[in-house]
Short mmCIF file of C-alpha atoms and ligand atoms in Angstrom, two decimals:
data_model
loop_
_atom_site.label_atom_id
_atom_site.label_comp_id
_atom_site.label_asym_id
_atom_site.label_seq_id
_atom_site.Cartn_x
_atom_site.Cartn_y
_atom_site.Cartn_z
CA TRP A 1 0.00 0.00 0.00
CA GLY A 2 0.95 3.64 -0.29
CA ASN A 3 1.04 6.02 2.64
CA LEU A 4 -2.75 6.33 2.82
CA GLY A 5 -3.27 2.57 3.13
CA HIS A 6 -0.59 2.05 5.78
CA GLU A 7 -1.67 5.01 7.89
CA THR A 8 -5.32 3.91 7.70
CA VAL A 9 -4.40 0.38 8.86
CA ALA A 10 -2.51 1.95 11.78
CA TYR A 11 -5.43 4.18 12.80
CA ILE A 12 -7.89 1.27 12.66
CA ALA A 13 -5.54 -0.72 14.91
CA THR A 14 -5.32 2.29 17.25
CA ASN A 15 -9.11 2.13 17.59
CA PHE A 16 -9.06 -1.55 18.68
CA VAL A 17 -5.99 -2.01 20.90
CA SER A 18 -6.37 -2.37 24.66
CA SER A 19 -5.10 0.33 27.00
CA THR A 20 -2.25 -2.00 28.06
CA THR A 21 -1.23 -2.36 24.42
CA LYS A 22 -1.42 1.37 23.84
CA THR A 23 0.93 2.05 26.77
CA TYR A 24 3.27 -0.78 25.77
CA PHE A 25 3.75 0.53 22.21
CA GLN A 26 3.75 4.21 23.16
CA ASN A 27 6.66 3.34 25.49
CA ILE A 28 8.58 1.37 22.87
CA LEU A 29 8.05 4.01 20.20
CA GLY A 30 8.61 6.99 22.51
CA ASP A 31 5.44 8.69 21.28
CA THR A 32 2.57 9.38 23.67
CA THR A 33 0.35 11.06 21.07
CA THR A 34 -2.80 9.37 19.71
CA ASP A 35 -1.03 9.02 16.36
CA TYR A 36 1.75 6.77 17.77
CA LEU A 37 1.04 3.93 15.31
CA ALA A 38 0.16 6.02 12.22
CA ASN A 39 3.26 8.20 12.68
CA VAL A 40 5.55 5.21 12.02
CA ALA A 41 3.41 3.19 9.60
CA THR A 42 5.33 4.20 6.44
CA TRP A 43 8.84 4.24 7.94
CA ALA A 44 9.67 0.81 6.43
CA ASP A 45 9.04 2.15 2.91
CA THR A 46 11.55 4.96 3.42
CA TYR A 47 14.07 2.64 5.07
CA ARG A 48 14.13 0.08 2.25
CA TYR A 49 15.44 2.71 -0.18
CA THR A 50 18.42 3.55 2.07
CA THR A 51 21.73 1.68 1.79
CA ALA A 52 21.43 0.54 5.39
CA GLY A 53 17.91 -0.75 4.81
CA GLU A 54 18.32 -2.42 1.42
CA TYR A 55 18.20 -5.88 3.01
CA SER A 56 14.58 -5.28 4.03
CA GLU A 57 13.24 -4.86 0.47
CA PRO A 58 12.02 -8.52 0.16
CA TYR A 59 10.26 -8.26 3.52
CA HIS A 60 7.37 -6.29 1.99
CA PHE A 61 5.90 -9.23 0.05
CA ILE A 62 5.78 -12.98 -0.56
CA ASP A 63 6.08 -14.07 -4.20
CA ALA A 64 3.47 -16.83 -4.56
CA ASN A 65 4.45 -19.02 -7.50
CA ASP A 66 0.86 -19.88 -8.35
CA ASN A 67 -0.93 -19.57 -11.67
CA PRO A 68 -3.60 -16.85 -11.68
CA PRO A 69 -6.38 -16.69 -12.62
CA THR A 70 -6.55 -20.49 -13.02
CA SER A 71 -5.19 -21.27 -9.59
CA CYS A 72 -4.13 -19.19 -6.61
CA GLY A 73 -2.27 -20.27 -3.50
CA VAL A 74 0.74 -19.48 -1.30
CA ASP A 75 3.20 -22.03 0.09
CA TYR A 76 5.70 -20.85 2.72
CA ASP A 77 8.47 -23.30 1.82
CA ARG A 78 8.07 -22.75 -1.91
CA ASP A 79 7.47 -19.00 -1.92
CA CYS A 80 9.44 -17.41 0.92
CA ASP A 81 12.77 -16.51 -0.59
CA SER A 82 16.02 -17.34 1.26
CA ALA A 83 16.50 -13.56 1.55
CA GLY A 84 13.25 -13.43 3.51
CA CYS A 85 9.65 -12.44 2.80
CA VAL A 86 6.80 -10.67 4.57
CA VAL A 87 5.92 -13.82 6.55
CA SER A 88 9.45 -14.49 7.80
CA ALA A 89 9.78 -10.77 8.59
CA ILE A 90 6.59 -10.75 10.70
CA ASN A 91 7.95 -13.83 12.47
CA ASN A 92 11.36 -12.30 13.15
CA TYR A 93 10.17 -8.88 14.28
CA THR A 94 7.40 -10.33 16.46
CA THR A 95 10.09 -12.18 18.39
CA ARG A 96 12.43 -9.20 18.53
CA VAL A 97 9.89 -6.63 19.73
CA GLN A 98 9.29 -8.81 22.81
CA GLU A 99 12.99 -9.16 23.66
CA THR A 100 13.48 -6.80 26.58
CA SER A 101 17.24 -7.46 26.48
CA LEU A 102 17.46 -5.94 22.99
CA LYS A 103 18.60 -2.33 22.56
CA SER A 104 15.63 0.03 22.49
CA SER A 105 16.62 1.21 18.98
CA GLU A 106 16.22 -2.39 17.77
CA ARG A 107 12.83 -2.85 19.46
CA ILE A 108 11.65 0.41 17.84
CA ILE A 109 12.63 -0.97 14.41
CA ALA A 110 10.84 -4.25 15.17
CA ALA A 111 7.64 -2.42 16.17
CA LYS A 112 7.72 -0.23 13.05
CA MET A 113 8.29 -3.25 10.80
CA ILE A 114 5.32 -5.18 12.27
CA ILE A 115 3.00 -2.18 11.93
CA HIS A 116 3.97 -1.83 8.25
CA PHE A 117 4.12 -5.49 7.18
CA VAL A 118 0.74 -6.50 8.61
CA GLY A 119 -0.55 -3.83 6.22
CA ASP A 120 1.42 -4.99 3.18
CA ILE A 121 0.48 -8.68 3.55
CA HIS A 122 -3.16 -7.61 3.00
CA GLN A 123 -2.48 -6.09 -0.46
CA PRO A 124 -3.28 -9.01 -2.81
CA LEU A 125 -0.42 -8.21 -5.20
CA HIS A 126 2.06 -8.36 -2.29
CA ASP A 127 1.20 -12.09 -2.19
CA GLU A 128 1.85 -12.78 -5.86
CA ASN A 129 4.93 -13.46 -8.00
CA LEU A 130 3.39 -12.94 -11.45
CA ASP A 131 5.01 -10.02 -13.27
CA VAL A 132 6.80 -8.89 -10.10
CA GLY A 133 3.56 -8.62 -8.15
CA GLY A 134 1.91 -6.80 -11.06
CA ASN A 135 4.64 -4.11 -11.27
CA ASP A 136 5.40 -5.21 -14.84
CA ILE A 137 1.76 -5.08 -15.97
CA ASP A 138 1.31 -1.71 -17.69
CA VAL A 139 -2.13 -0.20 -17.25
CA THR A 140 -3.97 3.06 -17.79
CA TYR A 141 -5.68 4.77 -14.88
CA ALA A 142 -7.73 7.95 -15.33
CA GLY A 143 -5.75 8.67 -18.48
CA THR A 144 -2.27 8.16 -17.00
CA SER A 145 0.12 5.29 -17.67
CA THR A 146 1.03 3.30 -14.58
CA ASN A 147 1.13 -0.34 -13.51
CA LEU A 148 -1.33 -2.75 -11.90
CA HIS A 149 0.58 -2.94 -8.61
CA HIS A 150 0.62 0.83 -8.24
CA ILE A 151 -3.11 1.31 -8.76
CA TRP A 152 -3.83 -1.22 -5.98
CA ASP A 153 -1.26 0.39 -3.65
CA THR A 154 -2.21 3.98 -4.31
CA ASN A 155 -4.50 5.18 -7.13
CA MET A 156 -7.65 3.28 -6.19
CA PRO A 157 -7.45 3.99 -2.42
CA GLU A 158 -6.75 7.66 -3.14
CA GLN A 159 -9.67 7.87 -5.61
CA LEU A 160 -11.99 6.53 -2.93
CA VAL A 161 -10.78 8.82 -0.17
CA GLY A 162 -9.92 11.91 -2.19
CA GLY A 163 -6.48 12.53 -0.69
CA TYR A 164 -3.54 10.95 1.10
CA THR A 165 -2.80 13.04 4.18
CA LEU A 166 -2.69 11.71 7.74
CA ALA A 167 -6.07 13.39 8.26
CA ASP A 168 -7.52 11.52 5.24
CA ALA A 169 -6.25 8.26 6.72
CA LYS A 170 -7.83 9.06 10.06
CA THR A 171 -11.19 9.74 8.41
CA TRP A 172 -11.08 6.54 6.32
CA ALA A 173 -10.10 4.58 9.44
CA ALA A 174 -13.06 6.02 11.35
CA ASN A 175 -15.41 4.86 8.57
CA LEU A 176 -13.95 1.35 8.45
CA THR A 177 -13.95 1.15 12.27
CA THR A 178 -17.69 1.83 12.22
CA GLY A 179 -18.01 -0.89 9.57
CA ILE A 180 -16.28 -3.35 11.91
CA LYS A 181 -18.20 -2.34 15.05
CA THR A 182 -21.71 -1.96 13.68
CA GLY A 183 -21.76 -2.11 9.88
CA THR A 184 -20.76 -4.22 6.85
CA TYR A 185 -18.02 -6.16 8.65
CA LYS A 186 -19.73 -6.68 12.03
CA SER A 187 -20.71 -10.30 11.37
CA SER A 188 -17.36 -11.35 9.85
CA ALA A 189 -14.83 -9.46 11.99
CA SER A 190 -14.43 -12.17 14.64
CA SER A 191 -13.66 -14.76 11.92
CA TRP A 192 -10.80 -12.53 10.73
CA LEU A 193 -8.93 -13.50 13.91
CA THR A 194 -9.18 -17.27 13.37
CA GLY A 195 -5.87 -19.10 13.63
CA MET A 196 -3.99 -16.26 15.27
CA ASP A 197 -1.32 -17.70 17.58
CA LEU A 198 1.50 -15.59 19.04
CA SER A 199 3.68 -18.69 19.45
CA ASP A 200 3.43 -19.39 15.70
CA PRO A 201 3.68 -16.15 13.69
CA VAL A 202 4.43 -18.04 10.46
CA SER A 203 1.18 -20.04 10.52
CA SER A 204 -0.74 -17.00 11.72
CA SER A 205 0.45 -14.69 8.96
CA MET A 206 0.26 -17.38 6.28
CA ILE A 207 -3.52 -17.37 6.87
CA TRP A 208 -3.48 -13.64 6.07
CA ALA A 209 -1.29 -14.17 2.98
CA GLN A 210 -3.50 -17.00 1.69
CA ASP A 211 -6.65 -15.01 2.22
CA SER A 212 -5.19 -11.99 0.40
CA ASN A 213 -3.64 -13.97 -2.49
CA ALA A 214 -7.04 -15.54 -3.29
CA TYR A 215 -8.21 -12.11 -4.49
CA VAL A 216 -5.60 -12.19 -7.25
CA CYS A 217 -7.70 -14.89 -8.98
CA THR A 218 -11.14 -13.49 -8.15
CA THR A 219 -10.76 -9.72 -8.34
CA VAL A 220 -7.31 -8.50 -9.41
CA MET A 221 -7.20 -10.43 -12.70
CA PRO A 222 -10.20 -12.78 -12.95
CA ASN A 223 -9.81 -12.86 -16.74
CA GLY A 224 -6.03 -12.85 -16.86
CA VAL A 225 -3.38 -10.23 -17.55
CA SER A 226 -4.51 -9.34 -21.08
CA SER A 227 -7.93 -8.18 -19.86
CA VAL A 228 -6.47 -5.41 -17.69
CA GLU A 229 -3.97 -4.13 -20.23
CA ASN A 230 -6.08 -2.30 -22.76
CA VAL A 231 -8.82 -0.58 -20.78
CA ASP A 232 -8.77 2.34 -18.40
CA LEU A 233 -9.13 0.77 -14.94
CA SER A 234 -10.58 3.81 -13.16
CA GLY A 235 -14.17 2.86 -14.13
CA ASP A 236 -15.76 -0.63 -13.97
CA TYR A 237 -12.55 -2.24 -12.70
CA TYR A 238 -12.33 0.28 -9.84
CA ASP A 239 -15.97 -0.44 -8.94
CA THR A 240 -15.29 -4.15 -8.43
CA ALA A 241 -11.90 -3.65 -6.78
CA ILE A 242 -12.80 -1.02 -4.22
CA PRO A 243 -14.94 -3.22 -1.89
CA VAL A 244 -12.02 -5.65 -1.71
CA ILE A 245 -9.55 -2.85 -0.96
CA GLU A 246 -11.80 -1.53 1.81
CA GLU A 247 -12.23 -4.99 3.34
CA GLN A 248 -8.50 -5.74 3.16
CA ILE A 249 -7.60 -2.45 4.86
CA ALA A 250 -10.25 -3.09 7.54
CA LYS A 251 -8.97 -6.65 8.10
CA ALA A 252 -5.36 -5.51 8.26
CA GLY A 253 -6.17 -2.92 10.93
CA TYR A 254 -8.31 -5.30 12.98
CA ARG A 255 -5.71 -8.08 12.78
CA LEU A 256 -2.88 -5.66 13.60
CA ALA A 257 -4.72 -4.57 16.76
CA ALA A 258 -5.23 -8.20 17.79
CA TRP A 259 -1.60 -9.06 17.06
CA LEU A 260 -0.30 -6.08 19.06
CA ASN A 261 -2.63 -7.06 21.93
CA LEU A 262 -1.13 -10.56 21.96
CA ILE A 263 2.41 -9.13 21.95
CA ALA A 264 1.70 -6.68 24.77
CA THR A 265 0.00 -9.21 27.02
CA GLY A 266 2.25 -12.14 26.06
CA SER A 267 5.38 -10.38 27.20
CA THR A 268 4.42 -8.45 30.34
N1 LIG B 301 4.11 6.53 -2.12
C1 LIG B 301 2.76 6.69 -2.15
N2 LIG B 301 2.20 7.29 -3.21
C2 LIG B 301 2.95 7.74 -4.20
C3 LIG B 301 4.33 7.62 -4.19
C4 LIG B 301 4.87 6.99 -3.13
O1 LIG B 301 2.07 6.29 -1.21
N3 LIG B 301 2.34 8.31 -5.22
C5 LIG B 301 4.65 5.86 -0.95
C6 LIG B 301 5.27 4.57 -1.33
C7 LIG B 301 6.73 4.86 -1.26
C8 LIG B 301 6.83 5.98 -0.21
O2 LIG B 301 5.59 6.70 -0.36
O3 LIG B 301 7.43 3.71 -0.95
C9 LIG B 301 7.95 6.92 -0.36
O4 LIG B 301 7.83 7.58 -1.60
P1 LIG B 301 8.80 8.74 -2.08
O5 LIG B 301 10.16 8.13 -2.05
O6 LIG B 301 8.30 9.03 -3.46
O7 LIG B 301 8.66 9.87 -1.14
N1 LIG B 302 2.34 10.61 -2.01
C1 LIG B 302 1.22 9.83 -1.89
N2 LIG B 302 0.29 9.80 -2.88
C2 LIG B 302 0.47 10.54 -3.99
C3 LIG B 302 1.62 11.33 -4.14
C4 LIG B 302 2.55 11.33 -3.13
O1 LIG B 302 1.07 9.15 -0.87
N3 LIG B 302 -0.46 10.48 -4.96
C5 LIG B 302 3.32 10.61 -0.92
C6 LIG B 302 4.55 9.87 -1.29
C7 LIG B 302 5.66 10.64 -0.72
C8 LIG B 302 5.10 12.04 -0.48
O2 LIG B 302 3.66 11.96 -0.63
O3 LIG B 302 6.04 10.07 0.53
C9 LIG B 302 5.66 13.06 -1.44
O4 LIG B 302 5.50 12.58 -2.74
P1 LIG B 302 6.01 13.38 -4.02
O5 LIG B 302 7.43 13.75 -3.70
O6 LIG B 302 5.89 12.34 -5.11
O7 LIG B 302 5.08 14.52 -4.17
N1 LIG B 303 6.69 -5.60 -4.73
C1 LIG B 303 5.95 -6.77 -4.60
N2 LIG B 303 6.44 -7.93 -5.08
C2 LIG B 303 7.63 -7.97 -5.70
C3 LIG B 303 8.40 -6.79 -5.85
C4 LIG B 303 7.89 -5.60 -5.34
O1 LIG B 303 4.86 -6.74 -4.03
N3 LIG B 303 8.09 -9.15 -6.13
C5 LIG B 303 6.12 -4.33 -4.23
C6 LIG B 303 6.94 -3.50 -3.27
C7 LIG B 303 6.44 -2.09 -3.56
C8 LIG B 303 6.09 -2.12 -5.03
O2 LIG B 303 5.90 -3.51 -5.36
O3 LIG B 303 5.21 -1.86 -2.86
C9 LIG B 303 7.12 -1.49 -5.92
O4 LIG B 303 8.34 -2.10 -5.67
P1 LIG B 303 9.71 -1.45 -6.14
O5 LIG B 303 9.74 -0.09 -5.51
O6 LIG B 303 10.74 -2.40 -5.57
O7 LIG B 303 9.63 -1.45 -7.61
ZN1 LIG B 304 3.05 -2.27 -3.02
ZN1 LIG B 305 5.80 -1.83 2.06
#
């Protein structure tokens, strides 16, 4: 996701964490404002472009070697590169953030990585190998030339919300939070937490990756690559994609809150 997506995920999580969790992460991050999660949600995207942070580039995705739209599926042993992937990164940083013997600068990095990667794993094209997660699929969006990955990360969320500031993210998060508490997602939200186990972050986050990757076959390219290449995707395609984007952002925020709650109570 772009900045808007990550910051929205963080604000949704902020709305669902316990007060213990809030204190725990405000302490680690050294930020007692209400924006303590959103303020660091995009740090990992800046870091991966620095020389020091180059190693973390593969941590933003898992390249499922499936065959969309005929068959979708993620396999940890097959698809998580030896250099690491989003699932191994969530595993590693979940352990590290709980290690009180670690330097505080390292626990800050671990917290920031978890907040970011639980967002990224919910972007369907971050769970897909085909054409570098859609980066090599050229598309047109509202008259401009871009790629399929980018419109899922950025253009479609920003078209829905009408901006990409921290305030826009807070507003979108408030809407999706209402959806979880009393609206569209009320009846499914508890099922989003199925299989979550702090002692097994790989299995836990593979459920999220699997769930997200399935949308590559049903929504991202149900009729294959060629069907998205020669039409402007800001119309009918946007209309079918946007409910999935909203649900994936809502799920990511709700799951992030639950995961942070487990971390904060599991290591007190
Ligand atoms: N980004 C975004 N929307 C854009 C461009 C970038 O959300 N149109 C996000 C993703 C990038 C991060 O911001 O990884 C940093 O971008 P930049 O280096 O362009 O400031
Ligand atoms: N940005 C964004 N969405 C856009 C354009 C930019 O989220 N449509 C973000 C990415 C960068 C910052 O704003 O972090 C500045 O971008 P730029 O230098 O491209 O204006
Ligand atoms: N990306 C991905 N899968 C890949 C490679 C990259 O999901 N195999 C993501 C990471 C960024 C976006 O695509 O969100 C653009 O990556 P880059 O800046 O490395 O081109
Ligand atoms: Zn992306
Ligand atoms: Zn990322």
